[in-house]
CSV table of C-alpha atoms and ligand atoms in Angstrom, one decimal:
chain,number,residue,atom,x,y,z
A,1,MET,CA,-61.4,-193.5,-11.9
A,2,LEU,CA,-64.1,-192.5,-14.1
A,3,SER,CA,-67.2,-195.1,-13.1
A,4,LYS,CA,-66.1,-194.7,-9.4
A,5,LEU,CA,-66.7,-191.1,-9.5
A,6,CYS,CA,-70.1,-190.6,-11.3
A,7,GLU,CA,-71.6,-193.6,-11.2
A,8,ARG,CA,-74.9,-192.5,-11.8
A,9,GLY,CA,-78.3,-194.6,-10.8
A,10,ASP,CA,-77.7,-198.0,-12.9
A,11,SER,CA,-75.6,-197.7,-15.5
A,12,VAL,CA,-75.5,-194.3,-17.1
A,13,ARG,CA,-71.7,-192.6,-16.1
A,14,SER,CA,-72.0,-188.9,-16.3
A,15,VAL,CA,-69.2,-186.9,-17.8
A,16,ILE,CA,-69.0,-183.5,-16.9
A,17,ILE,CA,-67.5,-180.9,-19.4
A,18,GLY,CA,-66.1,-177.9,-17.8
A,19,THR,CA,-66.8,-174.8,-19.5
A,20,ARG,CA,-66.1,-170.8,-19.5
A,21,ASP,CA,-69.4,-169.1,-19.3
A,22,SER,CA,-69.0,-167.0,-22.5
A,23,GLU,CA,-71.8,-166.8,-25.0
A,24,LEU,CA,-68.9,-168.1,-27.3
A,25,ALA,CA,-67.7,-170.8,-25.1
A,26,LEU,CA,-71.2,-172.2,-24.1
A,27,VAL,CA,-71.9,-172.6,-27.7
A,28,GLN,CA,-68.6,-174.7,-28.0
A,29,THR,CA,-69.1,-176.9,-25.4
A,30,HIS,CA,-72.7,-177.6,-26.4
A,31,TRP,CA,-71.7,-178.3,-29.9
A,32,VAL,CA,-69.2,-180.6,-28.3
A,33,GLN,CA,-71.8,-182.0,-25.9
A,34,GLN,CA,-74.0,-183.0,-28.8
A,35,GLU,CA,-71.4,-184.4,-30.6
A,36,LEU,CA,-70.1,-186.9,-27.7
A,37,GLN,CA,-73.8,-187.6,-26.5
A,38,GLN,CA,-74.4,-188.9,-30.1
A,39,ALA,CA,-71.1,-191.0,-30.2
A,40,HIS,CA,-71.8,-192.7,-26.6
A,41,PRO,CA,-75.5,-192.6,-25.9
A,42,ASP,CA,-74.7,-194.4,-23.1
A,43,TYR,CA,-73.3,-191.8,-21.4
A,44,ALA,CA,-74.9,-188.2,-20.2
A,45,ILE,CA,-73.0,-185.9,-21.4
A,46,GLU,CA,-73.0,-182.6,-18.8
A,47,VAL,CA,-71.7,-178.8,-18.8
A,48,LEU,CA,-70.4,-177.2,-15.8
A,49,GLN,CA,-70.0,-173.9,-16.3
A,50,MET,CA,-67.6,-171.3,-14.2
A,51,LYS,CA,-65.9,-167.9,-14.5
A,52,THR,CA,-61.9,-167.6,-15.1
A,53,GLN,CA,-60.1,-164.8,-14.5
A,54,GLY,CA,-59.8,-163.8,-18.1
A,55,ASP,CA,-63.9,-163.0,-17.8
A,56,LYS,CA,-63.3,-161.2,-14.5
A,57,ILE,CA,-61.2,-159.0,-15.9
A,58,LEU,CA,-62.7,-157.4,-18.7
A,59,ASP,CA,-61.8,-153.3,-18.7
A,60,VAL,CA,-58.0,-154.1,-18.7
A,61,ALA,CA,-56.2,-154.5,-22.2
A,62,LEU,CA,-55.8,-158.2,-22.8
A,63,ALA,CA,-52.0,-157.7,-23.4
A,64,LYS,CA,-51.1,-155.4,-20.3
A,65,ILE,CA,-52.6,-158.3,-18.3
A,66,GLY,CA,-49.9,-161.2,-19.5
A,67,ASP,CA,-50.7,-164.0,-16.9
A,68,LYS,CA,-50.4,-167.1,-17.8
A,69,GLY,CA,-53.6,-169.2,-19.0
A,70,LEU,CA,-55.9,-166.7,-18.2
A,71,PHE,CA,-59.2,-168.2,-19.7
A,72,THR,CA,-57.9,-171.9,-18.7
A,73,LYS,CA,-56.5,-171.6,-14.8
A,74,GLU,CA,-60.2,-172.4,-13.5
A,75,LEU,CA,-61.3,-175.1,-16.0
A,76,GLU,CA,-57.5,-177.1,-15.6
A,77,ALA,CA,-58.0,-176.7,-11.6
A,78,ALA,CA,-61.6,-178.2,-12.0
A,79,MET,CA,-60.0,-181.6,-14.1
A,80,LEU,CA,-57.3,-181.6,-11.9
A,81,THR,CA,-59.6,-182.0,-8.5
A,82,GLY,CA,-62.0,-184.6,-10.5
A,83,ARG,CA,-64.8,-181.7,-10.6
A,84,THR,CA,-64.9,-182.2,-14.2
A,85,HIS,CA,-63.3,-184.3,-16.4
A,86,LEU,CA,-62.4,-182.4,-20.0
A,87,ALA,CA,-62.3,-179.1,-20.7
A,88,VAL,CA,-63.4,-177.2,-24.2
A,89,HIS,CA,-61.2,-174.1,-25.4
A,90,SER,CA,-60.5,-172.3,-28.3
A,91,LEU,CA,-57.4,-173.8,-29.5
A,92,LYS,CA,-55.8,-170.5,-29.6
A,93,ASP,CA,-56.3,-169.4,-26.0
A,94,LEU,CA,-54.9,-172.4,-24.6
A,95,PRO,CA,-51.4,-172.1,-23.5
A,96,THR,CA,-48.8,-174.1,-25.3
A,97,THR,CA,-47.6,-175.9,-22.4
A,98,LEU,CA,-50.2,-177.5,-20.4
A,99,PRO,CA,-50.0,-178.0,-16.5
A,100,GLU,CA,-48.8,-181.5,-15.4
A,101,GLY,CA,-50.9,-184.1,-16.0
A,102,LEU,CA,-53.3,-182.6,-18.4
A,103,VAL,CA,-53.0,-183.4,-22.3
A,104,LEU,CA,-55.0,-182.3,-25.5
A,105,ALA,CA,-56.8,-185.3,-26.0
A,106,ALA,CA,-58.6,-184.1,-29.3
A,107,ILE,CA,-58.2,-181.1,-31.8
A,108,THR,CA,-61.8,-180.3,-33.5
A,109,GLU,CA,-62.3,-179.8,-37.2
A,110,ARG,CA,-61.2,-176.0,-38.1
A,111,GLU,CA,-63.5,-173.1,-39.0
A,112,ASP,CA,-62.3,-170.9,-41.6
A,113,PRO,CA,-59.1,-169.7,-39.1
A,114,ALA,CA,-59.0,-166.5,-41.0
A,115,ASP,CA,-59.7,-162.7,-39.4
A,116,ALA,CA,-62.8,-160.6,-40.7
A,117,VAL,CA,-63.6,-157.0,-40.7
A,118,VAL,CA,-66.8,-155.5,-39.9
A,119,MET,CA,-67.3,-152.4,-41.3
A,120,HIS,CA,-69.4,-149.7,-39.8
A,121,GLY,CA,-72.7,-149.1,-41.6
A,122,ARG,CA,-71.5,-145.2,-42.6
A,123,TRP,CA,-68.9,-147.5,-44.9
A,124,ASP,CA,-71.2,-150.1,-46.7
A,125,GLY,CA,-69.3,-151.8,-49.6
A,126,ARG,CA,-66.2,-150.6,-48.7
A,127,THR,CA,-63.1,-152.5,-47.8
A,128,LEU,CA,-60.1,-151.4,-45.4
A,129,ASP,CA,-58.0,-150.5,-48.9
A,130,GLU,CA,-61.2,-147.7,-49.1
A,131,LEU,CA,-61.2,-146.4,-45.9
A,132,PRO,CA,-60.1,-142.5,-45.3
A,133,GLU,CA,-56.7,-141.7,-43.3
A,134,GLY,CA,-57.6,-141.6,-39.7
A,135,SER,CA,-60.3,-144.2,-40.0
A,136,VAL,CA,-60.7,-145.7,-36.4
A,137,ILE,CA,-60.3,-149.5,-35.8
A,138,GLY,CA,-60.8,-151.4,-33.1
A,139,THR,CA,-59.2,-154.2,-32.3
A,140,SER,CA,-57.0,-155.8,-29.0
A,141,SER,CA,-55.1,-158.6,-30.6
A,142,LEU,CA,-51.7,-157.8,-31.3
A,143,ARG,CA,-51.2,-159.8,-33.9
A,144,ARG,CA,-53.6,-157.7,-36.1
A,145,LEU,CA,-52.7,-154.7,-34.6
A,146,ALA,CA,-49.1,-155.2,-35.7
A,147,GLN,CA,-50.1,-156.7,-39.4
A,148,LEU,CA,-52.4,-153.8,-39.9
A,149,ARG,CA,-50.8,-151.2,-39.0
A,150,SER,CA,-47.9,-152.4,-41.0
A,151,ARG,CA,-50.0,-152.2,-44.5
A,152,TYR,CA,-52.3,-149.3,-43.0
A,153,PRO,CA,-50.1,-146.8,-41.1
A,154,GLY,CA,-52.4,-143.9,-41.3
A,155,PHE,CA,-55.5,-145.6,-39.7
A,156,ASP,CA,-55.8,-144.9,-35.8
A,157,PHE,CA,-55.9,-148.3,-33.9
A,158,GLN,CA,-57.9,-148.5,-30.6
A,159,ASP,CA,-58.4,-150.7,-28.5
A,160,ILE,CA,-61.9,-152.6,-27.9
A,161,ARG,CA,-62.7,-155.0,-25.3
A,162,GLY,CA,-65.9,-157.1,-24.3
A,163,ASN,CA,-68.2,-159.9,-25.9
A,164,LEU,CA,-68.6,-160.0,-29.5
A,165,ASN,CA,-72.1,-158.5,-29.1
A,166,THR,CA,-70.8,-155.6,-26.7
A,167,ARG,CA,-68.3,-155.1,-29.6
A,168,LEU,CA,-70.7,-154.7,-32.4
A,169,LYS,CA,-72.7,-152.4,-30.6
A,170,LYS,CA,-69.5,-150.2,-29.8
A,171,LEU,CA,-69.7,-150.6,-33.9
A,172,ASP,CA,-72.9,-149.6,-34.2
A,173,ASP,CA,-72.6,-146.7,-31.6
A,174,GLY,CA,-70.4,-145.2,-34.1
A,175,LYS,CA,-67.1,-145.2,-32.1
A,176,TYR,CA,-65.0,-146.9,-34.4
A,177,ASP,CA,-65.0,-146.6,-38.3
A,178,ALA,CA,-64.7,-150.7,-38.8
A,179,ILE,CA,-63.6,-153.8,-36.4
A,180,VAL,CA,-61.5,-157.0,-36.7
A,181,LEU,CA,-62.3,-160.2,-35.6
A,182,ALA,CA,-62.4,-164.1,-35.9
A,183,VAL,CA,-64.4,-164.9,-38.9
A,184,ALA,CA,-64.7,-168.6,-36.5
A,185,GLY,CA,-66.2,-166.7,-33.7
A,186,LEU,CA,-68.8,-164.4,-35.4
A,187,ARG,CA,-70.0,-167.8,-37.6
A,188,ARG,CA,-70.6,-170.0,-34.7
A,189,LEU,CA,-72.7,-166.6,-32.8
A,190,GLY,CA,-74.6,-166.5,-36.1
A,191,TRP,CA,-73.0,-163.0,-37.0
A,192,HIS,CA,-71.8,-164.2,-40.2
A,193,GLU,CA,-73.5,-161.7,-42.2
A,194,ARG,CA,-72.1,-159.0,-40.8
A,195,ILE,CA,-68.2,-159.9,-42.0
A,196,THR,CA,-67.6,-157.4,-44.8
A,197,GLN,CA,-64.6,-159.0,-45.7
A,198,VAL,CA,-62.3,-161.5,-44.9
A,199,LEU,CA,-58.5,-160.7,-44.4
A,200,SER,CA,-56.2,-162.8,-46.7
A,201,PRO,CA,-53.4,-164.3,-45.5
A,202,GLU,CA,-51.2,-161.1,-47.3
A,203,ILE,CA,-53.2,-158.9,-45.1
A,204,SER,CA,-53.6,-160.7,-41.9
A,205,LEU,CA,-51.8,-164.0,-40.5
A,206,HIS,CA,-54.3,-165.8,-37.8
A,207,ALA,CA,-53.5,-166.7,-34.4
A,208,VAL,CA,-52.0,-170.4,-34.0
A,209,GLY,CA,-55.0,-172.5,-33.7
A,210,GLN,CA,-57.2,-170.6,-34.8
A,211,GLY,CA,-60.7,-171.9,-35.5
A,212,ALA,CA,-60.2,-175.2,-33.6
A,213,LEU,CA,-61.1,-176.4,-30.2
A,214,GLY,CA,-58.9,-177.9,-28.1
A,215,ILE,CA,-60.2,-180.8,-25.5
A,216,GLU,CA,-58.3,-181.1,-22.6
A,217,CYS,CA,-58.5,-183.8,-20.3
A,218,ARG,CA,-56.2,-185.6,-17.5
A,219,ALA,CA,-53.3,-187.8,-19.2
A,220,ASP,CA,-54.5,-190.7,-16.7
A,221,ASP,CA,-58.0,-190.6,-17.8
A,222,PRO,CA,-57.7,-193.4,-20.2
A,223,ASP,CA,-61.7,-193.4,-20.6
A,224,ILE,CA,-62.3,-190.2,-21.4
A,225,LEU,CA,-59.1,-190.0,-23.7
A,226,GLN,CA,-61.0,-192.5,-25.6
A,227,LEU,CA,-64.3,-191.2,-25.1
A,228,VAL,CA,-63.2,-187.7,-26.3
A,229,GLY,CA,-61.2,-189.4,-29.8
A,230,VAL,CA,-64.3,-188.9,-32.4
A,231,LEU,CA,-63.5,-185.5,-32.0
A,232,ASN,CA,-60.4,-185.4,-33.1
A,233,HIS,CA,-60.1,-184.3,-36.9
A,234,LEU,CA,-56.6,-185.4,-38.2
A,235,PRO,CA,-55.8,-182.6,-41.0
A,236,THR,CA,-57.0,-179.7,-38.5
A,237,ALA,CA,-54.7,-181.5,-35.4
A,238,LEU,CA,-51.7,-181.9,-37.9
A,239,ARG,CA,-51.9,-177.8,-38.8
A,240,CYS,CA,-52.7,-177.1,-35.0
A,241,ARG,CA,-49.8,-179.6,-33.4
A,242,ALA,CA,-47.3,-177.6,-36.0
A,243,GLU,CA,-48.7,-174.3,-35.3
A,244,ARG,CA,-48.4,-174.9,-31.6
A,245,ALA,CA,-45.0,-176.1,-32.2
A,246,MET,CA,-43.8,-173.6,-33.5
A,247,LEU,CA,-45.5,-170.8,-31.2
A,248,ARG,CA,-43.8,-173.2,-28.5
A,249,SER,CA,-40.4,-173.1,-29.7
A,250,LEU,CA,-40.5,-169.1,-30.1
A,251,GLU,CA,-41.9,-168.9,-26.3
A,252,GLY,CA,-44.6,-166.8,-27.6
A,253,GLY,CA,-47.7,-166.5,-25.7
A,254,CYS,CA,-51.2,-166.1,-27.4
A,255,GLN,CA,-50.9,-162.4,-26.8
A,256,VAL,CA,-47.4,-162.1,-28.8
A,257,PRO,CA,-48.1,-161.0,-32.3
A,258,ILE,CA,-47.5,-164.4,-34.1
A,259,GLY,CA,-49.2,-164.8,-37.3
A,260,VAL,CA,-49.3,-168.4,-38.9
A,261,ASN,CA,-51.1,-170.0,-41.7
A,262,SER,CA,-51.0,-173.5,-42.5
A,263,CYS,CA,-52.2,-176.0,-45.4
A,264,PHE,CA,-52.3,-180.3,-45.1
A,265,ASP,CA,-52.4,-181.8,-48.5
A,266,ASP,CA,-50.9,-185.4,-49.7
A,267,ASP,CA,-49.3,-185.8,-46.2
A,268,THR,CA,-47.6,-182.5,-46.3
A,269,LEU,CA,-47.6,-179.5,-44.4
A,270,TYR,CA,-46.7,-175.9,-46.2
A,271,LEU,CA,-46.6,-173.3,-43.3
A,272,GLN,CA,-45.8,-169.9,-43.4
A,273,ALA,CA,-45.4,-167.4,-40.6
A,274,VAL,CA,-45.1,-163.7,-39.3
A,275,VAL,CA,-43.3,-162.4,-36.1
A,276,ALA,CA,-43.9,-158.8,-35.9
A,277,SER,CA,-43.1,-155.8,-33.6
A,278,LEU,CA,-45.7,-153.6,-32.4
A,279,ASP,CA,-45.3,-150.4,-34.3
A,280,GLY,CA,-45.8,-152.5,-37.2
A,281,LYS,CA,-42.2,-151.8,-38.9
A,282,HIS,CA,-40.7,-154.9,-38.6
A,283,LEU,CA,-42.5,-158.2,-40.0
A,284,ILE,CA,-40.1,-161.3,-40.1
A,285,ARG,CA,-41.4,-163.7,-42.6
A,286,ALA,CA,-40.5,-167.0,-42.7
A,287,GLU,CA,-42.2,-169.9,-45.0
A,288,HIS,CA,-41.6,-174.3,-44.4
A,289,THR,CA,-43.0,-177.3,-46.2
A,290,GLY,CA,-42.4,-180.7,-44.1
A,291,PRO,CA,-43.9,-184.1,-44.1
A,292,ALA,CA,-47.1,-184.0,-41.7
A,293,ARG,CA,-46.1,-186.9,-40.0
A,294,GLU,CA,-44.2,-184.8,-37.7
A,295,PRO,CA,-45.9,-181.9,-37.5
A,296,GLU,CA,-43.6,-180.9,-34.3
A,297,ALA,CA,-40.5,-181.2,-36.1
A,298,ALA,CA,-42.0,-179.0,-39.0
A,299,GLY,CA,-43.6,-176.0,-36.3
A,300,VAL,CA,-39.6,-176.2,-34.9
A,301,THR,CA,-38.0,-175.6,-38.4
A,302,LEU,CA,-40.2,-172.8,-39.0
A,303,ALA,CA,-39.7,-171.3,-35.8
A,304,GLY,CA,-35.8,-171.6,-36.3
A,305,LYS,CA,-36.2,-169.8,-39.7
A,306,LEU,CA,-37.8,-166.9,-38.3
A,307,ARG,CA,-35.1,-166.6,-35.7
A,308,ALA,CA,-32.7,-167.1,-38.7
A,309,ASN,CA,-34.6,-164.1,-40.3
A,310,GLY,CA,-34.2,-161.9,-37.3
A,311,ALA,CA,-37.3,-162.8,-35.3
A,312,GLN,CA,-35.7,-163.4,-31.8
A,313,ALA,CA,-34.7,-159.1,-31.4
A,314,VAL,CA,-38.3,-158.5,-32.5
A,315,LEU,CA,-39.3,-160.8,-29.5
A,316,ASP,CA,-37.0,-159.5,-27.3
A,317,GLN,CA,-38.4,-156.4,-27.7
A,318,ILE,CA,-42.4,-157.4,-27.3
A,319,PHE,CA,-41.5,-159.3,-24.4
A,320,GLN,CA,-39.8,-155.9,-22.8
A,321,THR,CA,-42.9,-154.2,-23.5
A,322,VAL,CA,-45.8,-156.8,-22.8
A,323,GLY,CA,-44.4,-159.2,-20.5
A,324,ARG,CA,-43.9,-163.4,-21.7
A,325,GLY,CA,-48.1,-163.6,-21.7
A,326,SER,CA,-49.4,-166.6,-21.7
B,1,LIG,C1,-56.4,-164.8,-28.7
B,1,LIG,C2,-56.6,-163.4,-29.3
B,1,LIG,C3,-58.2,-163.1,-29.2
B,1,LIG,C4,-58.7,-164.1,-28.4
B,1,LIG,C5,-55.4,-163.0,-29.9
B,1,LIG,C6,-55.5,-163.0,-31.4
B,1,LIG,C7,-58.4,-161.9,-29.9
B,1,LIG,C8,-58.2,-160.8,-28.8
B,1,LIG,C9,-59.1,-159.6,-29.1
B,1,LIG,C10,-55.1,-165.7,-28.3
B,1,LIG,N1,-57.6,-165.2,-28.3
B,1,LIG,O1,-56.2,-163.6,-32.2
B,1,LIG,O2,-54.0,-162.4,-31.9
B,1,LIG,O3,-59.4,-159.1,-30.1
B,1,LIG,O4,-59.6,-158.9,-28.2
B,1,LIG,C11,-61.0,-165.3,-28.9
B,1,LIG,C12,-61.6,-165.1,-29.8
B,1,LIG,C13,-62.1,-166.6,-30.5
B,1,LIG,C14,-61.6,-167.1,-29.4
B,1,LIG,C15,-62.0,-163.8,-30.7
B,1,LIG,C16,-61.1,-163.4,-31.9
B,1,LIG,C17,-62.8,-166.9,-31.8
B,1,LIG,C18,-62.0,-167.3,-33.0
B,1,LIG,C19,-61.5,-169.3,-32.8
B,1,LIG,C20,-60.0,-164.3,-28.5
B,1,LIG,N2,-60.3,-166.5,-28.5
B,1,LIG,O5,-60.6,-163.8,-32.2
B,1,LIG,O6,-62.0,-162.7,-32.3
B,1,LIG,O7,-62.4,-170.0,-31.6
B,1,LIG,O8,-60.5,-169.1,-32.8
């Protein structure tokens, strides 16, 4: 299939990566392009940029859109119609159930998956603990909102949209006292110096798959499956497969306030997770330790423990408010 599609000149075959055209997506995709090109010098690794639905509706609060695969649908259609061979996603933006015919072919080594605070200059040197009541904290993540609201009920949480540069500018303009973002995104875009505090798992459990990239391709494309295999990082893949199995089992989309933390050591997976109500009043927690050779089973068991601790009622309430999301 591949050779038929992309014969180019005598021997060089081109492999086309589809990507969103956001700055972060492009940095991530170019990294993947470089890695693949190094590992497979006989191929020409190319990039095709496109806009997804999520890139087009920037002024609506993400949580209110609630459509499945907001940032992935167009990229997936391009693979299914043969315009591209693979897609690079922030794993946390990739729904846990993929369209028929597509698979998660590789998961790259994870950046620090934690959340980070970027403080306004007027509070230089302070942490969230040291901000006064009423401080305005910018986030559009329901997961961050719920966990932070539980710990800091006195803060005024406000939505913030736009890409990283836009958000940093809104912060600098003085509309917010602090904003919360992923360490991984800030690092990849070269903004790590703006991080004033990395949030510990006690304060904020990260999103499922946060910090890792997911490489998606067609299930019936063995050449590409093999080609992208070099990108798979086993410890990250085991952790993320367990995290995704937990999320899939809870039927929570990427906009449902579910946080997780995982660790892989000595063939064992250590998992902890939280399901939080939007007002931050109910945080249902659970932990699970299990053999890493069955990451999905570990994730499903963790989901079962969350349910046993009362997560379903919290989830039902959230689904009523924001829909099931993606
Ligand atoms: C998802 C969430 C956010 C992104 C929700 C969450 C943050 C939304 C927002 C599922 N995807 O984390 O609870 O703040 O408006 C996103 C970011 C990255 C990938 C940015 C970020 C970079 C980190 C990574 C948006 N997707 O989380 O600050 O690659 O994991």
